[in-house]
PDB file of C-alpha atoms in Angstrom:
ATOM      1  CA  MET E   1     159.106  97.933  43.207  1.00  0.00           C
ATOM      2  CA  ARG E   2     157.550  97.826  47.006  1.00  0.00           C
ATOM      3  CA  ASP E   3     156.149 100.270  48.342  1.00  0.00           C
ATOM      4  CA  LYS E   4     157.742 101.883  51.300  1.00  0.00           C
ATOM      5  CA  ASN E   5     154.725 102.441  52.994  1.00  0.00           C
ATOM      6  CA  ALA E   6     153.726  99.020  53.043  1.00  0.00           C
ATOM      7  CA  MET E   7     152.879  97.261  56.255  1.00  0.00           C
ATOM      8  CA  THR E   8     153.497  93.904  57.359  1.00  0.00           C
ATOM      9  CA  LYS E   9     150.858  91.545  58.073  1.00  0.00           C
ATOM     10  CA  ARG E  10     151.327  92.131  61.806  1.00  0.00           C
ATOM     11  CA  GLN E  11     151.957  95.893  61.558  1.00  0.00           C
ATOM     12  CA  GLU E  12     148.399  95.871  59.324  1.00  0.00           C
ATOM     13  CA  GLU E  13     146.959  94.244  62.583  1.00  0.00           C
ATOM     14  CA  VAL E  14     148.547  96.168  65.562  1.00  0.00           C
ATOM     15  CA  LEU E  15     146.698  99.391  63.275  1.00  0.00           C
ATOM     16  CA  GLY E  16     143.405  97.848  63.037  1.00  0.00           C
ATOM     17  CA  PHE E  17     143.408  97.145  66.641  1.00  0.00           C
ATOM     18  CA  ILE E  18     144.114 100.688  67.431  1.00  0.00           C
ATOM     19  CA  GLU E  19     141.670 102.077  65.181  1.00  0.00           C
ATOM     20  CA  ASP E  20     139.369  99.778  66.519  1.00  0.00           C
ATOM     21  CA  PHE E  21     140.353 100.902  70.111  1.00  0.00           C
ATOM     22  CA  VAL E  22     139.967 104.649  69.131  1.00  0.00           C
ATOM     23  CA  LYS E  23     136.248 104.339  67.737  1.00  0.00           C
ATOM     24  CA  GLU E  24     134.953 101.984  70.438  1.00  0.00           C
ATOM     25  CA  ARG E  25     136.706 104.025  73.432  1.00  0.00           C
ATOM     26  CA  SER E  26     137.390 107.161  71.952  1.00  0.00           C
ATOM     27  CA  PHE E  27     141.069 107.434  72.957  1.00  0.00           C
ATOM     28  CA  ALA E  28     144.065 105.554  72.065  1.00  0.00           C
ATOM     29  CA  PRO E  29     145.743 102.492  73.730  1.00  0.00           C
ATOM     30  CA  ILE E  30     148.916 102.527  75.396  1.00  0.00           C
ATOM     31  CA  LEU E  31     151.616  99.979  75.143  1.00  0.00           C
ATOM     32  CA  GLN E  32     150.464  97.464  77.611  1.00  0.00           C
ATOM     33  CA  GLU E  33     147.069  97.453  76.366  1.00  0.00           C
ATOM     34  CA  ILE E  34     148.926  96.200  72.511  1.00  0.00           C
ATOM     35  CA  CYS E  35     151.164  93.818  74.367  1.00  0.00           C
ATOM     36  CA  ASP E  36     148.016  92.393  76.142  1.00  0.00           C
ATOM     37  CA  HIS E  37     145.859  92.055  72.798  1.00  0.00           C
ATOM     38  CA  PHE E  38     148.655  90.340  70.761  1.00  0.00           C
ATOM     39  CA  GLY E  39     150.370  88.471  73.723  1.00  0.00           C
ATOM     40  CA  PHE E  40     153.854  90.184  73.239  1.00  0.00           C
ATOM     41  CA  LYS E  41     156.063  89.358  75.732  1.00  0.00           C
ATOM     42  CA  SER E  42     157.764  92.884  76.257  1.00  0.00           C
ATOM     43  CA  PRO E  43     156.048  96.150  75.315  1.00  0.00           C
ATOM     44  CA  ASN E  44     159.397  96.784  73.085  1.00  0.00           C
ATOM     45  CA  ALA E  45     157.725  94.762  70.197  1.00  0.00           C
ATOM     46  CA  ALA E  46     154.561  96.796  70.695  1.00  0.00           C
ATOM     47  CA  SER E  47     157.110  99.455  70.552  1.00  0.00           C
ATOM     48  CA  ASP E  48     158.761  98.360  67.575  1.00  0.00           C
ATOM     49  CA  HIS E  49     155.480  98.292  65.470  1.00  0.00           C
ATOM     50  CA  LEU E  50     154.528 101.561  66.314  1.00  0.00           C
ATOM     51  CA  LYS E  51     157.778 103.066  65.643  1.00  0.00           C
ATOM     52  CA  ALA E  52     157.624 101.429  62.043  1.00  0.00           C
ATOM     53  CA  LEU E  53     153.945 102.432  61.545  1.00  0.00           C
ATOM     54  CA  ALA E  54     155.143 106.118  62.642  1.00  0.00           C
ATOM     55  CA  LYS E  55     157.794 106.040  60.219  1.00  0.00           C
ATOM     56  CA  LYS E  56     155.577 104.955  57.570  1.00  0.00           C
ATOM     57  CA  GLY E  57     153.149 107.935  58.244  1.00  0.00           C
ATOM     58  CA  TYR E  58     150.168 105.971  59.895  1.00  0.00           C
ATOM     59  CA  VAL E  59     150.483 107.143  62.840  1.00  0.00           C
ATOM     60  CA  ALA E  60     152.211 110.080  65.398  1.00  0.00           C
ATOM     61  CA  TRP E  61     153.545 108.444  68.615  1.00  0.00           C
ATOM     62  CA  SER E  62     155.411 109.800  71.562  1.00  0.00           C
ATOM     63  CA  PRO E  63     157.354 106.905  73.449  1.00  0.00           C
ATOM     64  CA  ASN E  64     157.595 109.600  76.622  1.00  0.00           C
ATOM     65  CA  SER E  65     153.954 109.720  76.877  1.00  0.00           C
ATOM     66  CA  PRO E  66     151.669 106.848  77.949  1.00  0.00           C
ATOM     67  CA  ARG E  67     148.354 107.444  75.872  1.00  0.00           C
ATOM     68  CA  SER E  68     149.857 109.370  73.025  1.00  0.00           C
ATOM     69  CA  ILE E  69     149.293 107.050  69.617  1.00  0.00           C
ATOM     70  CA  GLN E  70     147.616 109.506  67.387  1.00  0.00           C
ATOM     71  CA  LEU E  71     145.950 108.111  63.869  1.00  0.00           C
ATOM     72  CA  LEU E  72     147.082 110.055  61.123  1.00  0.00           C
ATOM     73  CA  VAL E  73     145.414 108.447  58.023  1.00  0.00           C
ATOM     74  CA  ARG E  74     141.948 107.589  57.082  1.00  0.00           C
ATOM     75  CA  ARG E  75     141.861 104.090  55.672  1.00  0.00           C
ATOM     76  CA  ALA E  76     139.593 103.005  52.961  1.00  0.00           C
ATOM     77  CA  GLY E  77     137.134 100.734  54.440  1.00  0.00           C
ATOM     78  CA  ARG E  78     138.278 101.273  58.499  1.00  0.00           C
ATOM     79  CA  PRO E  79     135.853 102.565  61.157  1.00  0.00           C
ATOM     80  CA  GLY E  80     138.350 104.299  62.773  1.00  0.00           C
ATOM     81  CA  ARG E  81     138.045 107.780  63.802  1.00  0.00           C
ATOM     82  CA  THR E  82     141.196 109.207  61.651  1.00  0.00           C
ATOM     83  CA  ASP E  83     139.311 112.733  61.787  1.00  0.00           C
ATOM     84  CA  MET E  84     139.707 113.198  65.313  1.00  0.00           C
ATOM     85  CA  VAL E  85     142.415 113.677  67.220  1.00  0.00           C
ATOM     86  CA  THR E  86     143.651 112.655  70.970  1.00  0.00           C
ATOM     87  CA  VAL E  87     144.634 115.740  73.159  1.00  0.00           C
ATOM     88  CA  PRO E  88     146.120 115.065  76.455  1.00  0.00           C
ATOM     89  CA  LEU E  89     144.355 117.644  79.271  1.00  0.00           C
ATOM     90  CA  LEU E  90     147.540 118.678  81.244  1.00  0.00           C
ATOM     91  CA  GLY E  91     145.737 120.171  84.561  1.00  0.00           C
ATOM     92  CA  ARG E  92     145.219 123.987  84.748  1.00  0.00           C
ATOM     93  CA  ILE E  93     146.382 127.433  83.921  1.00  0.00           C
ATOM     94  CA  ALA E  94     145.431 131.037  85.089  1.00  0.00           C
ATOM     95  CA  ALA E  95     143.250 133.053  83.182  1.00  0.00           C
ATOM     96  CA  GLY E  96     144.226 135.985  85.941  1.00  0.00           C
ATOM     97  CA  HIS E  97     146.539 135.868  88.468  1.00  0.00           C
ATOM     98  CA  PRO E  98     149.472 133.247  87.494  1.00  0.00           C
ATOM     99  CA  ILE E  99     149.281 129.738  89.082  1.00  0.00           C
ATOM    100  CA  PHE E 100     151.577 126.829  89.503  1.00  0.00           C
ATOM    101  CA  ALA E 101     151.537 124.749  85.933  1.00  0.00           C
ATOM    102  CA  LEU E 102     150.371 121.180  86.641  1.00  0.00           C
ATOM    103  CA  GLU E 103     151.944 119.174  84.063  1.00  0.00           C
ATOM    104  CA  ASN E 104     150.477 115.841  84.495  1.00  0.00           C
ATOM    105  CA  VAL E 105     148.006 113.904  82.397  1.00  0.00           C
ATOM    106  CA  GLU E 106     144.346 114.010  83.724  1.00  0.00           C
ATOM    107  CA  ASP E 107     142.323 112.999  80.683  1.00  0.00           C
ATOM    108  CA  HIS E 108     142.453 112.657  77.249  1.00  0.00           C
ATOM    109  CA  LEU E 109     140.293 114.636  74.947  1.00  0.00           C
ATOM    110  CA  GLU E 110     138.701 112.919  71.430  1.00  0.00           C
ATOM    111  CA  LEU E 111     138.459 116.213  69.414  1.00  0.00           C
ATOM    112  CA  PRO E 112     137.955 116.870  65.418  1.00  0.00           C
ATOM    113  CA  ARG E 113     140.876 117.381  63.705  1.00  0.00           C
ATOM    114  CA  GLN E 114     139.302 119.612  61.446  1.00  0.00           C
ATOM    115  CA  LEU E 115     138.561 122.400  64.252  1.00  0.00           C
ATOM    116  CA  PHE E 116     141.909 122.342  66.131  1.00  0.00           C
ATOM    117  CA  ARG E 117     144.924 122.946  63.676  1.00  0.00           C
ATOM    118  CA  GLY E 118     148.690 122.590  64.889  1.00  0.00           C
ATOM    119  CA  ARG E 119     150.795 119.405  65.636  1.00  0.00           C
ATOM    120  CA  LYS E 120     151.247 118.697  69.527  1.00  0.00           C
ATOM    121  CA  LEU E 121     148.110 119.813  70.993  1.00  0.00           C
ATOM    122  CA  PHE E 122     147.263 119.597  74.597  1.00  0.00           C
ATOM    123  CA  ALA E 123     144.601 120.792  76.473  1.00  0.00           C
ATOM    124  CA  LEU E 124     144.566 123.098  79.913  1.00  0.00           C
ATOM    125  CA  LYS E 125     141.840 124.098  82.307  1.00  0.00           C
ATOM    126  CA  VAL E 126     141.146 127.584  82.647  1.00  0.00           C
ATOM    127  CA  GLN E 127     140.839 129.380  85.861  1.00  0.00           C
ATOM    128  CA  GLY E 128     140.314 133.082  86.111  1.00  0.00           C
ATOM    129  CA  ASP E 129     138.377 135.574  84.195  1.00  0.00           C
ATOM    130  CA  SER E 130     141.053 137.788  82.724  1.00  0.00           C
ATOM    131  CA  MET E 131     140.214 136.587  79.421  1.00  0.00           C
ATOM    132  CA  THR E 132     136.532 137.206  79.201  1.00  0.00           C
ATOM    133  CA  GLY E 133     137.230 140.167  76.543  1.00  0.00           C
ATOM    134  CA  ALA E 134     138.454 137.211  74.021  1.00  0.00           C
ATOM    135  CA  GLY E 135     135.568 134.855  74.873  1.00  0.00           C
ATOM    136  CA  ILE E 136     137.752 132.573  77.530  1.00  0.00           C
ATOM    137  CA  PHE E 137     135.754 131.736  80.661  1.00  0.00           C
ATOM    138  CA  GLU E 138     136.596 129.841  84.088  1.00  0.00           C
ATOM    139  CA  GLY E 139     135.898 126.209  83.400  1.00  0.00           C
ATOM    140  CA  ASP E 140     136.861 126.258  79.419  1.00  0.00           C
ATOM    141  CA  LEU E 141     139.338 124.242  77.885  1.00  0.00           C
ATOM    142  CA  ALA E 142     142.290 125.786  75.959  1.00  0.00           C
ATOM    143  CA  ILE E 143     143.640 123.742  73.075  1.00  0.00           C
ATOM    144  CA  LEU E 144     146.998 124.879  72.807  1.00  0.00           C
ATOM    145  CA  ALA E 145     149.520 124.232  70.036  1.00  0.00           C
ATOM    146  CA  ALA E 146     153.107 123.323  71.363  1.00  0.00           C
ATOM    147  CA  GLN E 147     155.745 125.521  69.413  1.00  0.00           C
ATOM    148  CA  PRO E 148     158.508 127.343  70.518  1.00  0.00           C
ATOM    149  CA  ASP E 149     157.665 131.107  69.463  1.00  0.00           C
ATOM    150  CA  PHE E 150     154.841 133.309  68.880  1.00  0.00           C
ATOM    151  CA  GLU E 151     153.459 136.390  67.014  1.00  0.00           C
ATOM    152  CA  ASN E 152     152.944 139.602  68.653  1.00  0.00           C
ATOM    153  CA  GLY E 153     149.058 139.616  69.562  1.00  0.00           C
ATOM    154  CA  GLN E 154     148.642 135.829  69.872  1.00  0.00           C
ATOM    155  CA  ILE E 155     147.091 134.134  72.799  1.00  0.00           C
ATOM    156  CA  ALA E 156     149.237 131.611  74.656  1.00  0.00           C
ATOM    157  CA  ALA E 157     149.785 130.123  77.461  1.00  0.00           C
ATOM    158  CA  VAL E 158     153.552 131.539  78.895  1.00  0.00           C
ATOM    159  CA  VAL E 159     155.197 129.870  82.386  1.00  0.00           C
ATOM    160  CA  VAL E 160     157.235 132.735  84.361  1.00  0.00           C
ATOM    161  CA  ASP E 161     158.896 131.645  87.064  1.00  0.00           C
ATOM    162  CA  GLU E 162     157.433 128.356  87.513  1.00  0.00           C
ATOM    163  CA  GLU E 163     154.012 130.105  86.781  1.00  0.00           C
ATOM    164  CA  ALA E 164     151.585 129.525  83.939  1.00  0.00           C
ATOM    165  CA  THR E 165     149.169 131.949  82.733  1.00  0.00           C
ATOM    166  CA  LEU E 166     147.148 132.711  79.514  1.00  0.00           C
ATOM    167  CA  LYS E 167     147.320 136.080  78.303  1.00  0.00           C
ATOM    168  CA  ARG E 168     148.381 137.998  74.781  1.00  0.00           C
ATOM    169  CA  LEU E 169     151.556 138.099  74.382  1.00  0.00           C
ATOM    170  CA  TYR E 170     153.689 141.153  72.937  1.00  0.00           C
ATOM    171  CA  ARG E 171     157.246 142.212  72.706  1.00  0.00           C
ATOM    172  CA  THR E 172     157.898 145.651  73.659  1.00  0.00           C
ATOM    173  CA  SER E 173     161.357 147.529  73.880  1.00  0.00           C
ATOM    174  CA  ARG E 174     161.079 146.854  78.195  1.00  0.00           C
ATOM    175  CA  GLY E 175     160.370 142.994  77.607  1.00  0.00           C
ATOM    176  CA  LEU E 176     157.393 140.897  77.498  1.00  0.00           C
ATOM    177  CA  ARG E 177     153.863 142.529  77.958  1.00  0.00           C
ATOM    178  CA  LEU E 178     150.940 140.055  79.011  1.00  0.00           C
ATOM    179  CA  LYS E 179     147.920 141.580  78.186  1.00  0.00           C
ATOM    180  CA  ALA E 180     144.884 140.367  80.062  1.00  0.00           C
ATOM    181  CA  GLU E 181     141.081 140.863  78.125  1.00  0.00           C
ATOM    182  CA  ASN E 182     139.402 142.044  80.773  1.00  0.00           C
ATOM    183  CA  PRO E 183     139.697 145.735  82.471  1.00  0.00           C
ATOM    184  CA  ALA E 184     139.446 144.723  85.820  1.00  0.00           C
ATOM    185  CA  PHE E 185     143.396 143.184  85.313  1.00  0.00           C
ATOM    186  CA  PRO E 186     146.547 144.981  84.408  1.00  0.00           C
ATOM    187  CA  ASP E 187     149.051 144.274  82.074  1.00  0.00           C
ATOM    188  CA  ARG E 188     152.278 142.424  83.168  1.00  0.00           C
ATOM    189  CA  VAL E 189     155.530 143.673  81.884  1.00  0.00           C
ATOM    190  CA  VAL E 190     158.230 140.501  82.280  1.00  0.00           C
ATOM    191  CA  SER E 191     161.780 142.418  81.989  1.00  0.00           C
ATOM    192  CA  SER E 192     163.865 141.522  78.922  1.00  0.00           C
ATOM    193  CA  GLU E 193     166.279 140.074  81.268  1.00  0.00           C
ATOM    194  CA  ALA E 194     163.476 138.319  83.095  1.00  0.00           C
ATOM    195  CA  ALA E 195     161.910 137.239  79.849  1.00  0.00           C
ATOM    196  CA  ARG E 196     164.765 134.850  78.953  1.00  0.00           C
ATOM    197  CA  SER E 197     163.685 132.312  81.541  1.00  0.00           C
ATOM    198  CA  CYS E 198     160.012 132.407  80.385  1.00  0.00           C
ATOM    199  CA  ARG E 199     159.106 129.311  78.448  1.00  0.00           C
ATOM    200  CA  LEU E 200     156.322 129.303  75.657  1.00  0.00           C
ATOM    201  CA  ALA E 201     153.971 126.444  76.636  1.00  0.00           C
ATOM    202  CA  GLY E 202     151.687 126.976  73.706  1.00  0.00           C
ATOM    203  CA  ILE E 203     149.742 129.103  71.250  1.00  0.00           C
ATOM    204  CA  LEU E 204     145.887 128.820  71.627  1.00  0.00           C
ATOM    205  CA  VAL E 205     144.040 127.073  68.987  1.00  0.00           C
ATOM    206  CA  GLY E 206     140.827 126.621  70.089  1.00  0.00           C
ATOM    207  CA  THR E 207     138.826 126.561  73.563  1.00  0.00           C
ATOM    208  CA  ILE E 208     135.895 124.313  74.378  1.00  0.00           C
ATOM    209  CA  ARG E 209     133.209 125.286  77.303  1.00  0.00           C
ATOM    210  CA  ARG E 210     131.537 122.207  78.997  1.00  0.00           C
ATOM    211  CA  PHE E 211     128.047 123.075  80.219  1.00  0.00           C
TER     212      PHE E 211
END
C-alpha cells in the first residue's frame, strides 16, 4: 500500500529547495522565488506543490501571506532548520496608551520552535512602558499566538476601536478590564456592550529583547 504522505519527485525537490532556502537565509521563499528556481511559468504550479506538501504535513502555508511557509517536519539527512519557525513582524503595539495597530508585514523572524509554542505566531514591536512589571519593555518584540479567546489573567494584544494595546485581560461584571503592569497606568474597563466590538489579536507566548 502506498504511503499517503509519500511525495512525488517534484514535491521532494520543492521541499528540499525550501529547506535549503531557510537554512541559508533564515526565512522561507515566496511563490515567485520557487517559480524562478524551477522555471514554473505560473505561480499556480508552485501553489499546487505547496498545497500537496501542506496536505501531507510537511509544511504549513497561507496563500494570503507572501512569506508564510513553515517547515513542520525534520527530515533525516537534510540540513533544513525545521526546529525553527518563521514568524511575521506585523508592526507595533502600545504598552501604554493604545495606538493604531499596523498590520503590514515589516520583517520575518526565525525563532526556535521549542521556545515559542503555539500556532499562527506573529510578532509586534512594543511601544510604551505600561507592562514593565511583567518584564516587557519598550522596544521588545512581543511574540503572540493568534487565537479566538483568552483566560483571565493572560497578557494579550487586544484591539479596541481600531487601536491596539498589550495588557493583562480580565472578564468582569462591568465588562473587559485591561490591566497594566505599572502603577503609573490606571486600569481601563471596556463596557460589556463595547467589548463585543473588541478583537483579540493574540495571546503573549514570549518576548525578545534586542540590545
